[in-house]
Structures are given as structure tokens and as C-alpha cells.
Short mmCIF file of C-alpha atoms in Angstrom, two decimals:
data_model
loop_
_atom_site.label_atom_id
_atom_site.label_comp_id
_atom_site.label_asym_id
_atom_site.label_seq_id
_atom_site.Cartn_x
_atom_site.Cartn_y
_atom_site.Cartn_z
CA MET T 30 -39.69 2.70 -37.92
CA SER T 31 -39.83 1.38 -34.43
CA ASP T 32 -42.91 0.29 -32.61
CA ASP T 33 -41.58 1.59 -29.33
CA PRO T 34 -43.84 4.25 -28.11
CA SER T 35 -40.83 6.16 -26.56
CA ASP T 36 -39.92 6.94 -30.09
CA GLU T 37 -42.88 9.28 -30.31
CA GLN T 38 -42.22 12.94 -30.04
CA PRO T 39 -44.09 14.99 -27.42
CA ASP T 40 -46.60 16.17 -30.04
CA GLY T 41 -47.43 12.58 -30.64
CA THR T 42 -45.89 12.40 -34.19
CA GLU T 43 -43.29 9.70 -34.77
CA HIS T 44 -40.08 10.49 -36.56
CA GLU T 45 -37.25 8.44 -38.05
CA LEU T 46 -34.41 7.72 -35.52
CA GLU T 47 -30.85 7.17 -36.76
CA GLN T 48 -29.34 3.85 -36.12
CA ASN T 49 -26.46 3.78 -33.52
CA VAL T 50 -23.04 3.77 -35.27
CA GLY T 51 -20.94 1.58 -33.01
CA GLN T 52 -17.56 2.87 -34.29
CA ARG T 53 -17.99 6.28 -33.16
CA PHE T 54 -18.79 8.50 -30.08
CA GLY T 55 -22.17 10.21 -29.96
CA ARG T 56 -23.09 12.46 -27.06
CA LEU T 57 -26.29 11.53 -25.17
CA PRO T 58 -29.28 13.70 -25.54
CA GLU T 59 -30.24 15.71 -22.45
CA THR T 60 -33.60 13.95 -22.29
CA ALA T 61 -35.50 10.97 -23.90
CA ALA T 62 -37.54 13.59 -25.94
CA GLU T 63 -34.33 15.03 -27.63
CA ARG T 64 -33.23 11.60 -28.71
CA THR T 65 -32.15 11.25 -32.34
CA VAL T 66 -30.55 7.84 -32.29
CA GLU T 67 -32.52 4.70 -31.78
CA GLY T 68 -32.23 3.06 -28.40
CA ARG T 69 -29.74 5.62 -27.05
CA VAL T 70 -30.29 6.44 -23.30
CA SER T 71 -30.45 10.10 -22.33
CA ARG T 72 -28.20 11.99 -19.77
CA ALA T 73 -31.22 12.45 -17.61
CA GLU T 74 -31.82 8.59 -17.56
CA VAL T 75 -28.28 8.03 -16.65
CA LEU T 76 -28.23 10.66 -13.87
CA GLU T 77 -31.52 9.10 -12.62
CA PHE T 78 -30.03 5.60 -12.57
CA PHE T 79 -27.02 6.67 -10.40
CA ALA T 80 -29.35 8.59 -8.13
CA ASP T 81 -31.89 5.95 -7.75
CA ARG T 82 -29.82 2.99 -7.44
CA PHE T 83 -26.67 4.38 -5.54
CA ALA T 84 -27.96 7.82 -4.28
CA VAL T 85 -25.13 9.48 -6.19
CA PRO T 86 -26.26 13.21 -6.29
CA PRO T 87 -26.89 14.17 -9.98
CA ALA T 88 -24.78 17.33 -9.52
CA THR T 89 -21.76 15.08 -9.12
CA PHE T 90 -21.68 14.97 -12.96
CA ASP T 91 -22.27 18.69 -13.74
CA ASP T 92 -18.96 19.17 -15.27
CA TYR T 93 -18.98 15.90 -17.25
CA SER T 94 -20.61 14.82 -20.56
CA PHE T 95 -21.88 11.36 -21.35
CA TRP T 96 -21.32 9.52 -24.64
CA GLU T 97 -22.19 6.19 -26.31
CA LYS T 98 -19.85 4.23 -28.45
CA GLY T 99 -20.54 0.58 -29.15
CA ALA T 100 -23.97 -0.87 -28.34
CA GLY T 101 -25.01 0.65 -24.94
CA LYS T 102 -21.51 1.26 -23.69
CA ILE T 103 -21.58 4.83 -21.93
CA TRP T 104 -18.54 6.94 -21.55
CA LEU T 105 -17.96 9.80 -19.14
CA TYR T 106 -15.79 12.76 -20.14
CA SER T 107 -14.58 15.96 -18.71
CA GLY T 108 -12.75 17.37 -21.63
CA GLU T 109 -13.92 19.23 -24.95
CA ALA T 110 -15.25 17.37 -27.90
CA THR T 111 -17.87 17.65 -30.67
CA SER T 112 -20.26 14.90 -31.48
CA PRO T 113 -20.09 12.64 -33.31
CA LEU T 114 -16.51 11.83 -32.83
CA GLU T 115 -14.36 8.88 -34.30
CA ILE T 116 -11.34 8.33 -31.98
CA GLU T 117 -10.13 5.56 -29.74
CA ALA T 118 -11.49 6.79 -26.28
CA ILE T 119 -12.79 9.75 -24.42
CA GLY T 120 -12.70 9.68 -20.68
CA MET T 121 -13.68 6.30 -19.21
CA THR T 122 -16.45 3.74 -19.68
CA CYS T 123 -18.93 4.14 -16.94
CA LEU T 124 -22.14 2.13 -17.67
CA ARG T 125 -23.55 -0.57 -19.78
CA THR T 126 -26.96 0.10 -21.08
CA ARG T 127 -29.27 -1.51 -23.69
CA GLN T 128 -29.81 -4.41 -21.35
CA GLU T 129 -32.39 -5.18 -18.64
CA HIS T 130 -30.08 -4.37 -15.74
CA TRP T 131 -27.59 -1.54 -16.25
CA LYS T 132 -24.19 -2.21 -14.98
CA PRO T 133 -21.56 0.38 -13.87
CA THR T 134 -17.92 -0.41 -14.59
CA THR T 135 -15.29 -1.22 -12.02
CA ASP T 136 -13.16 1.87 -12.93
CA PHE T 137 -16.23 4.13 -12.71
CA VAL T 138 -17.10 2.85 -9.36
CA GLN T 139 -13.53 3.18 -8.13
CA ARG T 140 -13.50 6.85 -9.28
CA PHE T 141 -16.84 7.96 -8.41
CA GLY T 142 -18.29 5.32 -5.86
CA HIS T 143 -17.37 7.41 -2.84
CA HIS T 144 -20.40 9.64 -3.83
CA ALA T 145 -22.74 6.64 -3.38
CA SER T 146 -24.59 5.96 -0.16
CA GLU T 147 -27.12 3.21 -1.14
CA CYS T 148 -26.38 -0.28 -2.52
CA VAL T 149 -22.84 -0.27 -1.11
CA ILE T 150 -21.72 -3.33 0.53
CA ASP T 151 -18.86 -3.04 3.01
CA LEU T 152 -16.44 -5.82 3.03
CA ASP T 153 -13.74 -6.69 5.68
CA ARG T 154 -10.08 -6.96 4.44
CA GLU T 155 -10.38 -10.79 3.75
CA GLN T 156 -13.64 -10.45 1.91
CA ALA T 157 -12.09 -7.48 -0.10
CA ARG T 158 -9.00 -9.62 -0.87
CA ARG T 159 -11.35 -12.35 -2.43
CA PHE T 160 -13.38 -9.73 -4.34
CA ALA T 161 -10.31 -8.14 -5.79
CA ALA T 162 -9.09 -11.71 -6.91
CA GLY T 163 -12.39 -12.10 -8.81
CA GLU T 164 -13.90 -14.73 -6.39
CA ASP T 165 -17.54 -15.25 -5.61
CA GLN T 166 -18.46 -15.36 -1.87
CA ALA T 167 -21.44 -16.14 0.27
CA LEU T 168 -22.43 -13.02 2.18
CA ALA T 169 -25.32 -11.69 4.13
CA TRP T 170 -27.07 -8.55 2.63
CA ASP T 171 -30.48 -7.24 3.48
CA GLY T 172 -30.72 -4.65 0.69
CA ASP T 173 -31.73 -4.88 -3.00
CA TRP T 174 -30.30 -7.72 -5.11
CA GLY T 175 -28.50 -6.88 -8.37
CA TYR T 176 -25.44 -4.70 -8.95
CA LEU T 177 -23.74 -3.33 -5.85
CA ILE T 178 -20.76 -1.22 -5.16
CA ALA T 179 -18.40 -3.30 -3.09
CA ALA T 180 -16.20 -1.20 -0.68
CA HIS T 181 -13.65 -1.63 2.14
CA THR T 182 -11.86 0.80 4.47
CA VAL T 183 -8.56 2.17 3.44
CA ALA T 184 -6.71 4.64 5.59
CA GLY T 185 -9.78 5.20 7.72
CA GLU T 186 -12.24 5.89 4.85
CA ARG T 187 -14.57 3.87 2.79
CA GLU T 188 -12.97 3.02 -0.54
CA PRO T 189 -14.88 1.48 -3.39
CA LEU T 190 -13.38 -1.66 -4.90
CA GLY T 191 -15.71 -2.30 -7.79
CA VAL T 192 -18.93 -3.75 -8.85
CA GLY T 193 -20.45 -6.96 -7.50
CA LEU T 194 -23.59 -8.82 -8.46
CA TYR T 195 -25.57 -9.80 -5.40
CA VAL T 196 -27.95 -12.81 -5.94
CA HIS T 197 -29.13 -15.73 -3.67
CA GLY T 198 -26.86 -14.90 -0.75
CA GLU T 199 -23.81 -14.68 -2.84
CA LEU T 200 -21.75 -11.60 -3.96
CA ARG T 201 -20.24 -12.22 -7.27
CA SER T 202 -17.13 -10.13 -8.18
CA MET T 203 -17.44 -8.30 -11.50
CA VAL T 204 -13.91 -7.08 -11.45
CA PRO T 205 -12.59 -7.75 -15.05
CA LYS T 206 -9.84 -10.33 -15.44
CA GLY T 207 -7.26 -7.60 -16.29
CA ARG T 208 -8.03 -5.65 -13.19
CA GLN T 209 -8.01 -8.75 -10.80
CA ARG T 210 -5.13 -8.95 -8.28
CA ASN T 211 -3.97 -11.43 -5.73
CA LEU T 212 -3.24 -9.24 -2.79
CA MET J 13 28.16 -0.65 -22.82
CA GLU J 14 30.41 -0.16 -25.88
CA PRO J 15 28.14 2.44 -27.54
CA PHE J 16 28.53 4.63 -24.46
CA GLU J 17 32.32 5.02 -24.91
CA ARG J 18 31.69 8.04 -27.23
CA TYR J 19 30.22 9.90 -24.27
CA ARG J 20 33.32 9.75 -22.17
CA PRO J 21 34.28 13.35 -23.16
CA ILE J 22 30.96 14.85 -22.12
CA ILE J 23 29.97 12.98 -18.98
CA ASP J 24 31.56 14.06 -15.69
CA ASP J 25 32.86 10.94 -13.67
CA PHE J 26 32.33 8.69 -16.59
CA GLU J 27 33.40 5.67 -14.54
CA ALA J 28 30.56 6.35 -11.96
CA PHE J 29 28.24 6.74 -15.01
CA LEU J 30 29.18 3.28 -16.28
CA ALA J 31 28.97 1.69 -12.70
CA ALA J 32 25.46 3.18 -12.24
CA CYS J 33 24.36 1.76 -15.65
CA GLU J 34 25.21 -1.73 -14.33
CA GLN J 35 22.98 -1.42 -11.43
CA PRO J 36 19.23 -2.48 -11.73
CA LEU J 37 16.71 0.18 -10.90
CA GLY J 38 14.35 -0.11 -7.98
CA ASN J 39 10.64 0.10 -8.11
CA ALA J 40 9.27 3.68 -8.23
CA VAL J 41 5.50 4.68 -8.26
CA ARG J 42 3.72 7.91 -8.78
CA VAL J 43 1.02 8.84 -6.52
CA ASN J 44 -2.12 9.38 -8.74
CA THR J 45 -3.76 12.40 -7.05
CA ILE J 46 -6.87 11.88 -9.30
CA LYS J 47 -7.75 9.12 -6.85
CA ALA J 48 -5.89 9.85 -3.54
CA SER J 49 -3.77 12.39 -1.89
CA VAL J 50 -0.12 11.61 -1.11
CA GLU J 51 -1.06 11.35 2.48
CA ARG J 52 -3.86 8.87 1.90
CA ALA J 53 -1.80 6.74 -0.43
CA THR J 54 1.18 6.59 1.94
CA THR J 55 -1.18 5.84 4.83
CA ALA J 56 -2.53 2.84 2.72
CA LEU J 57 1.08 1.66 1.96
CA ASP J 58 1.71 1.86 5.73
CA GLU J 59 -1.29 -0.28 6.40
CA ASP J 60 -0.01 -2.81 3.82
CA GLY J 61 3.36 -2.88 5.46
CA VAL J 62 5.03 -1.63 2.25
CA ALA J 63 8.00 0.55 2.94
CA TYR J 64 8.80 3.50 0.80
CA ASP J 65 11.01 6.60 0.33
CA GLN J 66 9.57 9.80 -0.87
CA ALA J 67 11.65 11.59 -3.69
CA ASP J 68 13.07 14.92 -2.38
CA TRP J 69 12.22 16.54 -5.65
CA ASN J 70 8.74 15.47 -5.98
CA PRO J 71 6.64 14.28 -3.04
CA ARG J 72 4.35 12.38 -5.40
CA VAL J 73 7.16 9.93 -6.45
CA LEU J 74 7.76 7.03 -4.07
CA ARG J 75 10.61 4.46 -4.20
CA LEU J 76 8.89 1.23 -2.93
CA GLU J 77 10.76 -1.50 -1.15
CA THR J 78 8.73 -4.43 -2.66
CA ASN J 79 9.43 -6.75 -5.42
CA SER J 80 5.61 -6.65 -6.56
CA PRO J 81 4.47 -2.98 -6.65
CA GLY J 82 1.46 -4.11 -8.82
CA SER J 83 0.21 -6.39 -5.98
CA THR J 84 -0.56 -3.61 -3.38
CA TRP J 85 -4.05 -2.22 -2.41
CA THR J 86 -2.72 1.23 -3.54
CA SER J 87 -2.09 -0.18 -7.05
CA PHE J 88 -5.50 -2.00 -7.23
CA HIS J 89 -7.35 1.15 -6.28
CA GLY J 90 -5.19 3.32 -8.72
CA PHE J 91 -3.75 5.35 -5.94
CA THR J 92 -0.29 4.61 -7.37
CA HIS J 93 1.04 3.99 -10.82
CA GLY J 94 4.38 2.18 -11.52
CA GLN J 95 6.50 4.87 -13.27
CA GLU J 96 10.23 5.30 -13.36
CA GLU J 97 11.33 8.26 -11.39
CA VAL J 98 12.79 10.27 -14.29
CA SER J 99 9.72 9.54 -16.32
CA ALA J 100 7.70 11.73 -14.00
CA VAL J 101 10.03 14.73 -14.96
CA PRO J 102 8.50 15.92 -18.30
CA PRO J 103 5.02 16.62 -16.98
CA ILE J 104 6.46 18.59 -14.12
CA VAL J 105 8.48 20.66 -16.61
CA LEU J 106 5.40 21.00 -18.88
CA ASP J 107 3.54 22.49 -15.85
CA PRO J 108 0.06 22.23 -17.19
CA ARG J 109 -2.89 24.10 -15.40
CA PRO J 110 -6.48 23.05 -14.75
CA GLY J 111 -8.56 23.78 -17.93
CA ASP J 112 -5.56 23.68 -20.36
CA ARG J 113 -5.76 21.94 -23.73
CA VAL J 114 -2.75 19.69 -23.74
CA TRP J 115 -1.32 17.35 -26.37
CA ASP J 116 0.67 14.36 -25.46
CA CYS J 117 2.12 13.33 -28.90
CA CYS J 118 3.49 10.02 -28.04
CA ALA J 119 1.39 8.97 -25.07
CA ALA J 120 1.32 5.20 -24.69
CA PRO J 121 1.35 3.49 -22.28
CA GLY J 122 0.00 6.61 -20.51
CA GLY J 123 2.00 7.25 -17.49
CA LYS J 124 2.88 10.83 -18.36
CA ALA J 125 -0.53 11.65 -20.01
CA THR J 126 -2.33 10.55 -16.72
CA GLN J 127 0.25 12.55 -14.74
CA ILE J 128 -0.51 15.68 -16.82
CA ALA J 129 -4.32 14.94 -16.19
CA ALA J 130 -3.54 14.61 -12.43
CA LEU J 131 -1.60 17.99 -12.52
CA MET J 132 -4.62 19.52 -14.18
CA ASP J 133 -6.91 18.15 -11.35
CA ASP J 134 -8.37 16.12 -14.24
CA ARG J 135 -9.99 19.48 -15.56
CA GLY J 136 -9.32 20.34 -19.16
CA THR J 137 -8.56 18.38 -22.25
CA VAL J 138 -5.47 16.00 -22.52
CA VAL J 139 -5.27 14.62 -26.05
CA ALA J 140 -3.22 11.35 -25.56
CA ASN J 141 -2.03 10.27 -29.07
CA ASP J 142 -0.05 7.35 -30.06
CA SER J 143 0.92 6.07 -33.58
CA ASN J 144 1.12 2.38 -32.35
CA LEU J 145 -2.27 0.87 -32.09
CA GLY J 146 -1.00 -2.16 -30.14
CA ARG J 147 0.09 0.21 -27.41
CA ILE J 148 -3.22 2.15 -27.39
CA SER J 149 -4.92 -0.61 -25.24
CA ALA J 150 -2.31 -0.09 -22.59
CA LEU J 151 -2.83 3.55 -22.65
CA ARG J 152 -6.64 3.11 -22.37
CA PHE J 153 -6.26 0.54 -19.54
CA ASN J 154 -4.07 2.83 -17.47
CA ALA J 155 -6.25 5.87 -18.07
CA GLU J 156 -9.36 4.03 -16.81
CA ARG J 157 -7.52 2.35 -13.89
CA LEU J 158 -6.19 5.80 -12.82
CA GLY J 159 -9.58 7.41 -13.35
CA ALA J 160 -8.57 10.13 -15.68
CA THR J 161 -11.82 11.51 -17.31
CA SER J 162 -10.05 14.39 -19.25
CA LEU J 163 -8.24 12.16 -21.71
CA ALA J 164 -9.08 11.91 -25.34
CA VAL J 165 -7.15 9.05 -26.89
CA THR J 166 -6.30 9.12 -30.59
CA ASN J 167 -4.23 6.79 -32.87
CA ASP J 168 -2.41 8.84 -35.51
CA ASP J 169 1.04 9.90 -36.72
CA ALA J 170 2.00 12.83 -34.71
CA ARG J 171 4.05 14.36 -37.60
CA ASN J 172 0.89 15.35 -39.65
CA TYR J 173 -1.59 15.40 -36.86
CA SER J 174 -4.84 17.14 -37.44
CA LEU J 175 -6.96 18.98 -34.96
CA GLN J 176 -9.98 19.08 -37.06
CA ARG J 177 -11.94 16.64 -35.03
CA PHE J 178 -11.58 18.96 -31.97
CA PRO J 179 -13.66 22.05 -31.16
CA PHE J 180 -10.32 24.05 -30.92
CA ASP J 181 -7.54 24.65 -33.35
CA GLU J 182 -4.47 24.97 -31.13
CA PHE J 183 -3.08 23.50 -27.88
CA ASP J 184 -1.91 25.50 -24.81
CA ARG J 185 0.89 22.89 -24.18
CA ALA J 186 2.45 19.92 -25.88
CA LEU J 187 4.59 17.02 -24.65
CA VAL J 188 6.91 15.45 -27.12
CA ASP J 189 8.19 12.37 -25.18
CA ALA J 190 9.61 11.04 -28.31
CA PRO J 191 10.42 7.43 -29.47
CA CYS J 192 14.15 7.10 -29.17
CA SER J 193 17.10 4.79 -28.92
CA CYS J 194 16.34 4.29 -25.13
CA GLU J 195 19.91 4.17 -24.06
CA GLY J 196 18.86 5.63 -20.75
CA THR J 197 16.70 2.59 -19.91
CA ILE J 198 19.82 0.35 -19.73
CA ARG J 199 19.25 -0.25 -15.99
CA LYS J 200 15.66 -1.51 -16.58
CA ASN J 201 16.43 -3.22 -20.00
CA PRO J 202 19.86 -4.64 -19.96
CA ASP J 203 19.47 -5.40 -23.71
CA ALA J 204 18.63 -1.76 -24.56
CA LEU J 205 21.89 -1.43 -26.54
CA ASP J 206 21.51 -4.72 -28.61
CA ASN J 207 20.20 -3.01 -31.73
CA TRP J 208 22.19 0.11 -31.22
CA SER J 209 23.45 1.63 -34.47
CA PRO J 210 24.26 5.20 -35.93
CA ASP J 211 21.82 4.39 -38.62
CA HIS J 212 19.00 3.68 -36.18
CA ILE J 213 19.80 6.87 -34.31
CA ASN J 214 19.71 8.89 -37.45
CA SER J 215 16.53 7.49 -38.58
CA VAL J 216 14.76 7.95 -35.29
CA ALA J 217 16.15 11.50 -35.14
CA GLY J 218 14.29 12.31 -38.37
CA ILE J 219 11.07 11.03 -36.89
CA GLN J 220 11.72 13.15 -33.68
CA LYS J 221 12.36 16.27 -35.63
CA GLY J 222 9.06 15.89 -37.51
CA ILE J 223 7.12 15.34 -34.22
CA LEU J 224 8.56 18.26 -32.47
CA ARG J 225 7.93 20.60 -35.37
CA ARG J 226 4.26 19.63 -35.65
CA ALA J 227 3.93 20.02 -31.80
CA LEU J 228 5.42 23.61 -32.11
CA GLN J 229 2.91 24.34 -34.92
CA ALA J 230 -0.13 22.97 -33.01
CA THR J 231 0.60 25.05 -29.90
CA ARG J 232 -0.51 28.66 -29.49
CA GLU J 233 1.81 31.52 -29.23
CA GLY J 234 3.16 31.84 -25.69
CA GLY J 235 2.43 28.24 -25.18
CA THR J 236 4.97 25.58 -23.94
CA VAL J 237 6.33 22.44 -25.68
CA VAL J 238 8.53 20.06 -23.77
CA TYR J 239 10.81 17.75 -25.65
CA SER J 240 12.08 14.69 -23.90
CA THR J 241 13.76 11.38 -24.64
CA CYS J 242 15.11 8.51 -22.51
CA THR J 243 18.44 8.53 -24.41
CA PHE J 244 21.90 10.25 -24.14
CA ALA J 245 22.40 10.51 -27.93
CA PRO J 246 22.88 14.27 -28.72
CA GLU J 247 21.67 13.54 -32.27
CA GLU J 248 18.33 12.71 -30.74
CA ASN J 249 18.37 15.52 -28.15
CA GLU J 250 20.25 18.75 -28.63
CA ALA J 251 20.38 18.25 -32.48
CA VAL J 252 16.53 17.91 -32.56
CA VAL J 253 15.95 20.97 -30.56
CA GLN J 254 18.50 22.96 -32.76
CA HIS J 255 16.44 21.81 -35.87
CA ALA J 256 13.24 23.23 -34.13
CA LEU J 257 14.97 26.47 -33.41
CA GLU J 258 16.07 26.73 -37.04
CA THR J 259 12.72 25.75 -38.55
CA GLU J 260 9.82 27.04 -36.09
CA ASP J 261 9.17 30.18 -34.13
CA CYS J 262 10.25 29.17 -30.61
CA ARG J 263 12.97 29.56 -27.97
CA VAL J 264 14.46 27.47 -25.20
CA VAL J 265 13.47 28.50 -21.80
CA ASP J 266 14.75 27.73 -18.20
CA PHE J 267 12.87 25.55 -15.70
CA ASP J 268 13.33 24.64 -12.13
CA LEU J 269 13.93 20.92 -11.36
CA GLY J 270 15.04 19.68 -7.97
CA LEU J 271 17.27 16.90 -9.40
CA GLU J 272 20.97 17.00 -10.16
CA TYR J 273 21.66 17.14 -13.90
CA ALA J 274 24.09 18.33 -16.49
CA PRO J 275 23.28 21.25 -18.98
CA GLY J 276 22.48 20.53 -22.66
CA LEU J 277 25.50 20.35 -25.00
CA THR J 278 26.37 23.19 -27.27
CA GLU J 279 28.61 21.17 -29.45
CA TRP J 280 28.97 17.45 -30.65
CA ASP J 281 30.82 15.68 -33.20
CA GLY J 282 31.79 18.89 -35.06
CA GLU J 283 28.29 20.44 -34.98
CA THR J 284 27.57 23.39 -32.69
CA PHE J 285 24.23 24.10 -31.07
CA ASP J 286 22.59 27.42 -29.94
CA SER J 287 23.91 28.42 -26.59
CA SER J 288 20.28 28.57 -25.22
CA ILE J 289 20.25 24.71 -25.39
CA GLU J 290 22.32 24.75 -22.33
CA ARG J 291 19.04 25.30 -20.57
CA ALA J 292 18.02 21.71 -21.35
CA ALA J 293 18.77 19.05 -18.65
CA ARG J 294 20.77 15.84 -19.20
CA ILE J 295 19.99 13.48 -16.30
CA TYR J 296 22.48 10.68 -15.92
CA PRO J 297 21.98 7.59 -13.92
CA HIS J 298 24.81 8.38 -11.46
CA HIS J 299 23.30 11.80 -10.66
CA ASN J 300 20.21 10.72 -8.80
CA ASP J 301 20.27 6.92 -8.97
CA THR J 302 17.60 6.92 -11.73
CA GLY J 303 17.43 5.96 -15.41
CA GLY J 304 18.81 8.38 -17.97
CA PHE J 305 16.82 11.29 -19.38
CA PHE J 306 16.87 14.44 -21.59
CA VAL J 307 14.42 17.23 -21.27
CA ALA J 308 14.11 20.67 -22.91
CA LYS J 309 11.33 23.32 -22.42
CA LEU J 310 10.42 25.43 -25.39
CA GLU J 311 8.22 28.44 -25.73
CA VAL J 312 6.22 29.10 -29.03
CA THR J 313 7.09 32.82 -29.95
CA ALA J 314 4.72 33.40 -33.00
#
């Protein structure tokens, strides 16, 4: 039994939560109150995070389901599936939870980042080149610190590049090694 | 090129065929419309100073004039995916619709599965299976880079594939892009014929027959199954389709394709095939300056 008060049901009674099974996909509960797996975030919390941090409208994800596989790795999927499910992958990884600062993935940000209007840092082409190569760079930014969506302009429109971590006047590229390119 | 001699009687302008097989292939990419329209992708290439030719038969296929197609902004953003021109044919013939349940039996490394998802506007369910665990990571990497959210990736033998884990018990469409002797990739892999042998062809044909039969069984009545290989060997093409016609409820149907090709064979090496197999397409390298390919479209009839 956990001491975490969030494990309490709305009627105040505690109940036994299942342990997360890392090997399989489990669909996120709609809300924290419907949680049956210890530590698993809810769909509502995921939507709230994208809305609060990046101003992505929750309706963006109306046709998608969210799943956890592994410890805190959240996947986004638009197809049909039943939970739990033991297969290699569904849709794409979108967010890392079960840590203090939730971190969106590069691929998710490239796919859905155009819905964001806050915590987006616009880079010029040379800065974008360094970001795509995985380099850290000193940059001015007067918004929140933490994970930002880095973007540049492609064909006249803002295009998300990936996730950067902004701290102490520096933007650190979070583009995974396998996705880094020298452009 | 010695193994190709046996095709002299069935290939028109055989010398042109051999000459084309000697020529290396250029770099083709497919525009990934999940992430960018053709117009946006081509504008981005223009900005990068990368020249390209749009394929007549498919505006989403571009022939790039660069030696490093992976080092473009369009590639980094997943607007484009390196994919040989003929490899974009089977999903076009499959013609999936948004909302469909589609099975890609041999999906790694994922070029065709993600193309299927794109043709469905990333709406529906694309079950991308591959029996080779080592190739699943490439499939997953490509699916995520291209932003395909409708893919479910499985790692099983397609020949006895179970749908039990899904909330549906049949597919609307299936693509069997079968493992094969790869003769048609000679322009990309000059050593493609190094391990060529009749025994290898016969053993891989047995696997192909098993996969195609399972795909037909797992697809609903009226649904579509596309069978394709990147080889010329009739044992792996027409003979496999013939076996499906004899063992499963299905028929070979016509399709439109804006490429030059030869019809499927009705006889080979003393064996005769159903006349409907003429509806299949044999794409030879000298036809459209591409790799070689075979594709047949089947309809499930019961």
C-alpha cells in the first residue's frame, strides 16, 4: 500500500493499486480517480500538461489514445487496440513522465508542435543547424526555463525541430543521437 | 548477371534490360504527407538548393539530385523518406482508405507501412509486422520519425499470425511485400546475385506461399490483398499467386498504374498459370529507369 494520498479514492477509502508492468502497453485512465496502476498518469493530466506548458489545445488529441509502456514512457496512438497489450509499439512515444519535469519527445514535437503557442523558441537557420546537430548554444530567452519546443521557419511557416532544455542562458539540444544531422 | 540469362525468352529488349541492371540507381524519396504537403516539401527542397524531379506516375515520389538525401532539412523534419521509386508502388495498388484496418505482413524497415498510413491520412489501424526482431528497431525509428500514429508494430511469423490481441478479427486490406531473392535490387546492391541458387528460390517461395495464404485468410470478403516482391523469378511471383488461387477464395484483379510494365506470365518452365495472372505487373529496370518489381492485386471472394 502506498502512502501517496493520491491513491485514495474519492470516497476516502484506499485501494490496492496494481504495479506497472513495463513489458506491456496499458491505456491511461481518463482521470487520476480512475487509476488502477500505481504511479500511472491520467489522460487528463497529459492533456493538462500540453495545454499548460505549450498551450496545445486539448481537443488536438480527441482522436488519439494515450498508453504507458516502460516506466513513465507515454505513447500516443490513433488506431484500435485493447488494454493491456503486449506488442512492440503502438503509435509513437510522446512524453516521459514519472520524473519531476515531464519531457516531450523530439518526434512528438515534430509531429504536433505546430499546435503549440507557448514555450516555443524560434531559431534562425544557423541556430537551427546547431540544434539539429545536437549542440548546446547560448541564447537569450525571457520565458520559462525548462523544456522548450525549438522551431525555425521552413517554406514560410514555423516548423518545430525538437525539444530543447533551456537553463542558465543556454539552449541544450535534446535531439537523440540517432536523429541528429549535420545539415 | 548469369542467373538472368534464363529470363531472355520472357523479357522484351533483353539487352536493354541487362544494360539497365548495370546502371546504379539514383536517390528517390517519398514525400511523407503525414508531416508535409508535396508543395511544402518541394518548397523546402528549393530553399535548400536541392534539385529534384517529380515522378510522372506519382507526384509524391521525387528523384533527388544529391548524394546525401539524408542530410536535408526535409529529411530531418520527416517531410521526405528515402524510398526506391518502385517500392512506392505496392501501397498505391493496395489503395487503403482512412479508417481501414490494414496488415503489412513483412513491414520492416517501414517505408511501405508509413506510406500506407499516409495514404490513410494516418487514420485507422496499420498493423506493421515483421518476423525479424533486428529489423523492428528500424521500423519503429522510421515510424516515429515520419510521425505515423496509426501503426501497431508486432514481431511474429506472418504465416501463423494471430489477430487475437486486436479488437477486430479481420483486416480490410493486407500487403504481402514478401521476403524474396531480391534480383530486382541489383542496381542498388551489386552483390544481390551472389547467393543466387534454385534451391534458395524454392525455399523462399515456400515461405511466400505461406504468408500470402495467411494474408488472404485474415482479410474480409471483398477485401484486398496485394502481393509484391523485388525479384523477377516466376517461382516467387506468378507461381505463388497461382498457389493462392488454388488454395484460397480469391481472384486476381486489375489496377491502374502510370508506369510502364509487362503483364504477369501465364507459363514458365513447363508450368502454366491462370490467365488472370496477366493482370499482375512485372516492372523491369529498363522500363522506367527503376529497380525491378512484381506486384499482383487480389480480391478475397469468400
